[in-house]
GROMACS .gro file of N, CA, C and O in nm:
model
  412
    1MET      N    1  -1.207  11.803  10.789
    1MET     CA    2  -1.242  11.950  10.733
    1MET      C    3  -1.387  11.988  10.727
    1MET      O    4  -1.417  11.922  10.622
    2ALA      N    5  -1.441  12.093  10.734
    2ALA     CA    6  -1.539  12.156  10.730
    2ALA      C    7  -1.500  12.195  10.573
    2ALA      O    8  -1.395  12.294  10.516
    3THR      N    9  -1.711  12.175  10.499
    3THR     CA   10  -1.672  12.276  10.360
    3THR      C   11  -1.727  12.419  10.371
    3THR      O   12  -1.819  12.396  10.445
    4LYS      N   13  -1.699  12.520  10.350
    4LYS     CA   14  -1.719  12.660  10.362
    4LYS      C   15  -1.744  12.710  10.277
    4LYS      O   16  -1.681  12.678  10.121
    5THR      N   17  -1.842  12.794  10.291
    5THR     CA   18  -1.885  12.860  10.125
    5THR      C   19  -1.907  13.000  10.159
    5THR      O   20  -1.988  12.985  10.370
    6TRP      N   21  -1.874  13.115  10.134
    6TRP     CA   22  -1.940  13.252  10.186
    6TRP      C   23  -2.013  13.244  10.041
    6TRP      O   24  -2.041  13.261   9.928
    7GLN      N   25  -2.108  13.338  10.153
    7GLN     CA   26  -2.206  13.436  10.080
    7GLN      C   27  -2.204  13.533  10.119
    7GLN      O   28  -2.218  13.619  10.244
    8ILE      N   29  -2.302  13.611  10.027
    8ILE     CA   30  -2.367  13.791  10.107
    8ILE      C   31  -2.465  13.833  10.116
    8ILE      O   32  -2.600  13.731  10.096
    9ASN      N   33  -2.505  13.853  10.257
    9ASN     CA   34  -2.623  13.868  10.356
    9ASN      C   35  -2.649  13.993  10.237
    9ASN      O   36  -2.778  13.927  10.262
   10THR      N   37  -2.596  14.081  10.322
   10THR     CA   38  -2.697  14.266  10.181
   10THR      C   39  -2.519  14.384  10.184
   10THR      O   40  -2.413  14.322  10.218
   11MET      N   41  -2.597  14.459  10.135
   11MET     CA   42  -2.476  14.551  10.052
   11MET      C   43  -2.565  14.675  10.081
   11MET      O   44  -2.694  14.666  10.052
   12GLU      N   45  -2.474  14.755  10.175
   12GLU     CA   46  -2.544  14.935  10.130
   12GLU      C   47  -2.384  15.022  10.007
   12GLU      O   48  -2.327  14.970   9.993
   13ARG      N   49  -2.549  15.064   9.983
   13ARG     CA   50  -2.483  15.111   9.814
   13ARG      C   51  -2.525  15.249   9.800
   13ARG      O   52  -2.600  15.344   9.906
   14GLU      N   53  -2.452  15.355   9.723
   14GLU     CA   54  -2.494  15.501   9.708
   14GLU      C   55  -2.581  15.459   9.594
   14GLU      O   56  -2.514  15.464   9.558
   15THR      N   57  -2.702  15.562   9.628
   15THR     CA   58  -2.808  15.505   9.443
   15THR      C   59  -2.814  15.584   9.427
   15THR      O   60  -2.868  15.596   9.277
   16ALA      N   61  -2.747  15.679   9.384
   16ALA     CA   62  -2.647  15.806   9.269
   16ALA      C   63  -2.539  15.705   9.159
   16ALA      O   64  -2.649  15.761   9.004
   17ASP      N   65  -2.520  15.630   9.235
   17ASP     CA   66  -2.420  15.577   9.140
   17ASP      C   67  -2.346  15.453   9.122
   17ASP      O   68  -2.343  15.339   9.066
   18GLY      N   69  -2.455  15.368   9.249
   18GLY     CA   70  -2.453  15.197   9.274
   18GLY      C   71  -2.369  15.137   9.321
   18GLY      O   72  -2.329  15.017   9.374
   19TYR      N   73  -2.228  15.255   9.420
   19TYR     CA   74  -2.134  15.262   9.458
   19TYR      C   75  -2.184  15.140   9.581
   19TYR      O   76  -2.234  15.197   9.704
   20VAL      N   77  -2.119  15.022   9.595
   20VAL     CA   78  -2.126  14.928   9.772
   20VAL      C   79  -2.044  14.934   9.775
   20VAL      O   80  -1.908  14.953   9.771
   21LYS      N   81  -2.026  15.026   9.932
   21LYS     CA   82  -1.967  15.122  10.043
   21LYS      C   83  -1.951  14.970  10.176
   21LYS      O   84  -1.835  14.918  10.211
   22ASN      N   85  -2.015  14.955  10.122
   22ASN     CA   86  -2.002  14.853  10.252
   22ASN      C   87  -2.107  14.687  10.289
   22ASN      O   88  -2.272  14.630  10.165
   23VAL      N   89  -2.112  14.559  10.265
   23VAL     CA   90  -2.084  14.465  10.245
   23VAL      C   91  -2.112  14.335  10.415
   23VAL      O   92  -2.048  14.351  10.497
   24ILE      N   93  -2.186  14.324  10.428
   24ILE     CA   94  -2.210  14.223  10.527
   24ILE      C   95  -2.180  14.029  10.481
   24ILE      O   96  -2.266  14.057  10.359
   25TYR      N   97  -2.113  13.969  10.536
   25TYR     CA   98  -2.045  13.825  10.415
   25TYR      C   99  -2.131  13.711  10.560
   25TYR      O  100  -2.116  13.747  10.684
   26ARG      N  101  -2.102  13.604  10.505
   26ARG     CA  102  -2.125  13.536  10.615
   26ARG      C  103  -2.028  13.366  10.551
   26ARG      O  104  -2.004  13.371  10.437
   27VAL      N  105  -1.954  13.340  10.655
   27VAL     CA  106  -1.937  13.180  10.565
   27VAL      C  107  -1.927  13.105  10.682
   27VAL      O  108  -1.951  13.057  10.816
   28ASN      N  109  -1.992  12.972  10.603
   28ASN     CA  110  -2.104  12.861  10.665
   28ASN      C  111  -1.999  12.754  10.626
   28ASN      O  112  -1.945  12.752  10.521
   29GLY      N  113  -2.003  12.693  10.754
   29GLY     CA  114  -1.874  12.601  10.751
   29GLY      C  115  -1.978  12.453  10.804
   29GLY      O  116  -2.075  12.440  10.895
   30VAL      N  117  -1.942  12.287  10.717
   30VAL     CA  118  -2.010  12.242  10.749
   30VAL      C  119  -1.987  12.104  10.708
   30VAL      O  120  -1.860  12.081  10.649
   31ASP      N  121  -1.970  12.013  10.814
   31ASP     CA  122  -1.920  11.936  10.827
   31ASP      C  123  -1.964  11.808  10.866
   31ASP      O  124  -2.016  11.767  10.995
   32GLY      N  125  -2.089  11.711  10.751
   32GLY     CA  126  -2.132  11.605  10.827
   32GLY      C  127  -2.286  11.710  10.910
   32GLY      O  128  -2.311  11.800  10.872
   33ASP      N  129  -2.345  11.659  11.034
   33ASP     CA  130  -2.426  11.716  11.098
   33ASP      C  131  -2.394  11.829  11.210
   33ASP      O  132  -2.451  11.906  11.242
   34PHE      N  133  -2.282  11.831  11.137
   34PHE     CA  134  -2.240  11.939  11.256
   34PHE      C  135  -2.191  12.129  11.137
   34PHE      O  136  -2.196  12.071  11.012
   35ASN      N  137  -2.222  12.219  11.176
   35ASN     CA  138  -2.194  12.304  11.110
   35ASN      C  139  -2.225  12.488  11.196
   35ASN      O  140  -2.204  12.474  11.319
   36TYR      N  141  -2.132  12.574  11.196
   36TYR     CA  142  -2.086  12.650  11.201
   36TYR      C  143  -2.090  12.821  11.160
   36TYR      O  144  -2.094  12.817  11.067
   37ARG      N  145  -2.144  12.955  11.132
   37ARG     CA  146  -2.181  13.042  11.062
   37ARG      C  147  -2.063  13.163  11.156
   37ARG      O  148  -2.136  13.185  11.203
   38VAL      N  149  -2.006  13.242  11.071
   38VAL     CA  150  -1.931  13.333  11.090
   38VAL      C  151  -1.959  13.454  10.973
   38VAL      O  152  -2.004  13.458  10.877
   39THR      N  153  -2.013  13.521  11.092
   39THR     CA  154  -2.064  13.640  11.029
   39THR      C  155  -2.015  13.863  11.031
   39THR      O  156  -1.965  13.758  11.130
   40GLY      N  157  -1.947  13.869  10.908
   40GLY     CA  158  -1.859  14.026  10.938
   40GLY      C  159  -1.923  14.143  10.814
   40GLY      O  160  -2.065  14.065  10.767
   41ASN      N  161  -1.895  14.218  10.854
   41ASN     CA  162  -1.829  14.256  10.761
   41ASN      C  163  -1.713  14.427  10.771
   41ASN      O  164  -1.641  14.388  10.817
   42VAL      N  165  -1.723  14.419  10.596
   42VAL     CA  166  -1.654  14.503  10.514
   42VAL      C  167  -1.719  14.635  10.462
   42VAL      O  168  -1.767  14.617  10.395
   43ASP      N  169  -1.594  14.759  10.442
   43ASP     CA  170  -1.668  14.851  10.384
   43ASP      C  171  -1.549  14.878  10.289
   43ASP      O  172  -1.336  14.861  10.330
   44LEU      N  173  -1.575  14.854  10.118
   44LEU     CA  174  -1.520  14.886   9.998
   44LEU      C  175  -1.461  15.020  10.044
   44LEU      O  176  -1.569  15.159  10.034
   45PRO      N  177  -1.349  15.026   9.942
   45PRO     CA  178  -1.320  15.180   9.917
   45PRO      C  179  -1.436  15.178   9.763
   45PRO      O  180  -1.421  15.099   9.641
   46LYS      N  181  -1.405  15.351   9.757
   46LYS     CA  182  -1.461  15.366   9.581
   46LYS      C  183  -1.359  15.382   9.398
   46LYS      O  184  -1.250  15.417   9.524
   47PRO      N  185  -1.398  15.271   9.427
   47PRO     CA  186  -1.315  15.212   9.285
   47PRO      C  187  -1.317  15.300   9.203
   47PRO      O  188  -1.370  15.446   9.181
   48SER      N  189  -1.254  15.323   9.063
   48SER     CA  190  -1.175  15.459   9.015
   48SER      C  191  -1.315  15.437   8.869
   48SER      O  192  -1.391  15.523   8.784
   49THR      N  193  -1.376  15.324   8.828
   49THR     CA  194  -1.477  15.265   8.761
   49THR      C  195  -1.528  15.176   8.831
   49THR      O  196  -1.542  15.121   8.919
   50LEU      N  197  -1.671  15.253   8.814
   50LEU     CA  198  -1.748  15.109   8.908
   50LEU      C  199  -1.830  15.018   8.882
   50LEU      O  200  -1.883  15.039   8.719
   51VAL      N  201  -1.875  14.904   8.811
   51VAL     CA  202  -1.932  14.757   8.776
   51VAL      C  203  -2.093  14.853   8.792
   51VAL      O  204  -2.117  14.912   8.936
   52PRO      N  205  -2.182  14.852   8.677
   52PRO     CA  206  -2.275  14.886   8.726
   52PRO      C  207  -2.356  14.738   8.796
   52PRO      O  208  -2.311  14.644   8.836
   53TYR      N  209  -2.419  14.858   8.931
   53TYR     CA  210  -2.510  14.761   9.055
   53TYR      C  211  -2.565  14.667   8.985
   53TYR      O  212  -2.542  14.551   9.047
   54ALA      N  213  -2.657  14.674   8.871
   54ALA     CA  214  -2.699  14.559   8.808
   54ALA      C  215  -2.592  14.413   8.780
   54ALA      O  216  -2.717  14.365   8.729
   55ASP      N  217  -2.482  14.479   8.703
   55ASP     CA  218  -2.416  14.352   8.694
   55ASP      C  219  -2.387  14.263   8.810
   55ASP      O  220  -2.282  14.199   8.797
   56LEU      N  221  -2.350  14.355   8.928
   56LEU     CA  222  -2.241  14.285   9.034
   56LEU      C  223  -2.362  14.098   9.026
   56LEU      O  224  -2.413  14.106   8.990
   57THR      N  225  -2.211  14.060   9.122
   57THR     CA  226  -2.261  13.894   9.081
   57THR      C  227  -2.186  13.915   9.218
   57THR      O  228  -2.061  13.962   9.323
   58GLU      N  229  -2.267  13.767   9.273
   58GLU     CA  230  -2.230  13.715   9.393
   58GLU      C  231  -2.125  13.699   9.380
   58GLU      O  232  -2.023  13.726   9.512
   59SER      N  233  -2.009  13.607   9.323
   59SER     CA  234  -1.856  13.580   9.357
   59SER      C  235  -1.787  13.686   9.334
   59SER      O  236  -1.705  13.715   9.414
   60GLN      N  237  -1.866  13.817   9.210
   60GLN     CA  238  -1.742  13.914   9.192
   60GLN      C  239  -1.766  14.005   9.379
   60GLN      O  240  -1.613  14.020   9.394
   61VAL      N  241  -1.806  14.051   9.421
   61VAL     CA  242  -1.822  14.088   9.576
   61VAL      C  243  -1.795  14.048   9.649
   61VAL      O  244  -1.733  14.072   9.773
   62ILE      N  245  -1.747  13.836   9.598
   62ILE     CA  246  -1.705  13.735   9.791
   62ILE      C  247  -1.596  13.785   9.720
   62ILE      O  248  -1.456  13.792   9.841
   63GLY      N  249  -1.498  13.789   9.570
   63GLY     CA  250  -1.351  13.837   9.558
   63GLY      C  251  -1.371  13.914   9.670
   63GLY      O  252  -1.202  13.984   9.667
   64TRP      N  253  -1.434  14.083   9.656
   64TRP     CA  254  -1.333  14.186   9.663
   64TRP      C  255  -1.361  14.223   9.798
   64TRP      O  256  -1.232  14.282   9.873
   65VAL      N  257  -1.470  14.101   9.924
   65VAL     CA  258  -1.442  14.118  10.058
   65VAL      C  259  -1.368  13.995  10.101
   65VAL      O  260  -1.270  14.084  10.200
   66LYS      N  261  -1.367  13.979  10.014
   66LYS     CA  262  -1.170  13.855  10.021
   66LYS      C  263  -1.086  13.970  10.101
   66LYS      O  264  -0.947  13.964  10.154
   67ALA      N  265  -1.091  14.006   9.883
   67ALA     CA  266  -0.956  14.132   9.905
   67ALA      C  267  -0.905  14.215   9.964
   67ALA      O  268  -0.828  14.209  10.013
   68LYS      N  269  -1.043  14.271  10.048
   68LYS     CA  270  -1.006  14.356  10.121
   68LYS      C  271  -0.954  14.316  10.301
   68LYS      O  272  -0.928  14.418  10.334
   69LEU      N  273  -1.049  14.170  10.307
   69LEU     CA  274  -1.002  14.165  10.439
   69LEU      C  275  -0.880  14.159  10.414
   69LEU      O  276  -0.839  14.167  10.536
   70ASP      N  277  -0.760  14.070  10.395
   70ASP     CA  278  -0.660  14.020  10.337
   70ASP      C  279  -0.611  14.132  10.315
   70ASP      O  280  -0.482  14.149  10.346
   71ALA      N  281  -0.559  14.226  10.239
   71ALA     CA  282  -0.531  14.410  10.192
   71ALA      C  283  -0.511  14.453  10.397
   71ALA      O  284  -0.391  14.529  10.444
   72ASN      N  285  -0.622  14.402  10.443
   72ASN     CA  286  -0.670  14.485  10.648
   72ASN      C  287  -0.533  14.442  10.732
   72ASN      O  288  -0.481  14.506  10.746
   73GLN      N  289  -0.539  14.277  10.636
   73GLN     CA  290  -0.471  14.165  10.720
   73GLN      C  291  -0.394  14.035  10.650
   73GLN      O  292  -0.512  13.935  10.654
   74ALA      N  293  -0.266  14.079  10.618
   74ALA     CA  294  -0.319  13.885  10.493
   74ALA      C  295  -0.318  13.803  10.597
   74ALA      O  296  -0.318  13.801  10.788
   75GLY      N  297  -0.382  13.732  10.572
   75GLY     CA  298  -0.415  13.620  10.618
   75GLY      C  299  -0.501  13.627  10.659
   75GLY      O  300  -0.627  13.488  10.769
   76THR      N  301  -0.628  13.751  10.656
   76THR     CA  302  -0.753  13.710  10.738
   76THR      C  303  -0.842  13.628  10.651
   76THR      O  304  -0.855  13.551  10.844
   77VAL      N  305  -0.864  13.578  10.574
   77VAL     CA  306  -0.939  13.450  10.464
   77VAL      C  307  -0.877  13.325  10.641
   77VAL      O  308  -0.998  13.264  10.595
   78ALA      N  309  -0.780  13.334  10.526
   78ALA     CA  310  -0.719  13.194  10.625
   78ALA      C  311  -0.805  13.194  10.708
   78ALA      O  312  -0.753  13.050  10.812
   79SER      N  313  -0.748  13.275  10.809
   79SER     CA  314  -0.786  13.280  10.959
   79SER      C  315  -0.976  13.242  11.040
   79SER      O  316  -0.977  13.182  11.050
   80ILE      N  317  -1.022  13.365  10.881
   80ILE     CA  318  -1.122  13.312  10.954
   80ILE      C  319  -1.165  13.135  10.945
   80ILE      O  320  -1.232  13.118  10.996
   81GLU      N  321  -1.166  13.104  10.821
   81GLU     CA  322  -1.185  12.986  10.788
   81GLU      C  323  -1.144  12.936  10.877
   81GLU      O  324  -1.207  12.769  10.942
   82ALA      N  325  -1.010  12.892  10.944
   82ALA     CA  326  -0.916  12.799  11.059
   82ALA      C  327  -1.037  12.818  11.226
   82ALA      O  328  -1.094  12.698  11.201
   83SER      N  329  -1.109  12.933  11.179
   83SER     CA  330  -1.183  12.972  11.301
   83SER      C  331  -1.289  12.845  11.291
   83SER      O  332  -1.358  12.844  11.420
   84VAL      N  333  -1.394  12.849  11.197
   84VAL     CA  334  -1.491  12.756  11.175
   84VAL      C  335  -1.466  12.575  11.170
   84VAL      O  336  -1.527  12.598  11.255
   85ASP      N  337  -1.338  12.570  11.130
   85ASP     CA  338  -1.290  12.460  11.141
   85ASP      C  339  -1.279  12.363  11.301
   85ASP      O  340  -1.376  12.271  11.376
   86ALA      N  341  -1.204  12.509  11.367
   86ALA     CA  342  -1.223  12.413  11.494
   86ALA      C  343  -1.323  12.492  11.602
   86ALA      O  344  -1.319  12.427  11.654
   87GLU      N  345  -1.444  12.582  11.568
   87GLU     CA  346  -1.554  12.508  11.605
   87GLU      C  347  -1.614  12.436  11.576
   87GLU      O  348  -1.687  12.404  11.642
   88ILE      N  349  -1.636  12.397  11.411
   88ILE     CA  350  -1.741  12.264  11.392
   88ILE      C  351  -1.596  12.142  11.467
   88ILE      O  352  -1.661  12.055  11.573
   89ASN      N  353  -1.493  12.176  11.520
   89ASN     CA  354  -1.408  12.050  11.597
   89ASN      C  355  -1.459  12.025  11.776
   89ASN      O  356  -1.530  11.921  11.795
   90LYS      N  357  -1.522  12.140  11.818
   90LYS     CA  358  -1.575  12.178  11.955
   90LYS      C  359  -1.645  12.112  11.974
   90LYS      O  360  -1.667  12.030  12.083
   91LEU      N  361  -1.743  12.146  11.847
   91LEU     CA  362  -1.954  12.077  11.857
   91LEU      C  363  -1.894  11.897  11.824
   91LEU      O  364  -1.947  11.854  11.895
   92LYS      N  365  -1.775  11.854  11.753
   92LYS     CA  366  -1.790  11.749  11.694
   92LYS      C  367  -1.703  11.675  11.886
   92LYS      O  368  -1.787  11.540  11.812
   93THR      N  369  -1.613  11.701  11.879
   93THR     CA  370  -1.529  11.660  11.997
   93THR      C  371  -1.601  11.741  12.163
   93THR      O  372  -1.474  11.835  12.151
   94PRO      N  373  -1.678  11.740  12.170
   94PRO     CA  374  -1.712  11.856  12.333
   94PRO      C  375  -1.630  11.744  12.454
   94PRO      O  376  -1.597  11.698  12.445
   95THR      N  377  -1.577  11.895  12.533
   95THR     CA  378  -1.543  11.858  12.646
   95THR      C  379  -1.553  11.901  12.730
   95THR      O  380  -1.503  11.874  12.879
   96THR      N  381  -1.672  11.956  12.745
   96THR     CA  382  -1.762  11.927  12.875
   96THR      C  383  -1.902  11.908  12.831
   96THR      O  384  -1.913  11.882  12.685
   97ALA      N  385  -2.021  11.867  12.869
   97ALA     CA  386  -2.087  11.866  12.849
   97ALA      C  387  -2.191  11.919  13.013
   97ALA      O  388  -2.177  11.949  13.100
   98THR      N  389  -2.258  11.880  12.999
   98THR     CA  390  -2.474  11.950  13.095
   98THR      C  391  -2.512  11.842  13.108
   98THR      O  392  -2.496  11.781  13.053
   99GLY      N  393  -2.577  11.808  13.263
   99GLY     CA  394  -2.719  11.680  13.249
   99GLY      C  395  -2.668  11.660  13.406
   99GLY      O  396  -2.608  11.747  13.514
  100LYS      N  397  -2.750  11.545  13.411
  100LYS     CA  398  -2.739  11.523  13.556
  100LYS      C  399  -2.765  11.316  13.508
  100LYS      O  400  -2.780  11.304  13.484
  101PRO      N  401  -2.675  11.245  13.566
  101PRO     CA  402  -2.673  11.089  13.540
  101PRO      C  403  -2.812  11.041  13.631
  101PRO      O  404  -2.791  10.951  13.592
  102TRP      N  405  -2.883  11.079  13.668
  102TRP     CA  406  -3.045  11.071  13.704
  102TRP      C  407  -3.145  11.072  13.650
  102TRP      O  408  -3.093  11.170  13.563
  103SER      N  409  -3.236  11.068  13.656
  103SER     CA  410  -3.390  11.121  13.525
  103SER      C  411  -3.498  11.082  13.648
  103SER      O  412  -3.438  11.145  13.771
   0.00000   0.00000   0.00000
């Protein structure tokens, strides 16, 4: 099973109040020499109380992203992580190859 790391690539915000309205995220999976990355984005609803933009942390925004993904469809976070594992397994145990048997 791959080690998966969620990261925030970038965010779109309103400059007037710092409201983060869109987040582009990455999920990096690594298993030994094999790695695979998934990138996506989510639109976030405007909360009644805003966290000042300068006070945001990556882990906080990742929490928002995961909550929004699972709010859209339960199990989405687990599905993304499972797809990373599946793609790394394909890299580790390929079922097809290219080349030729002569030089």
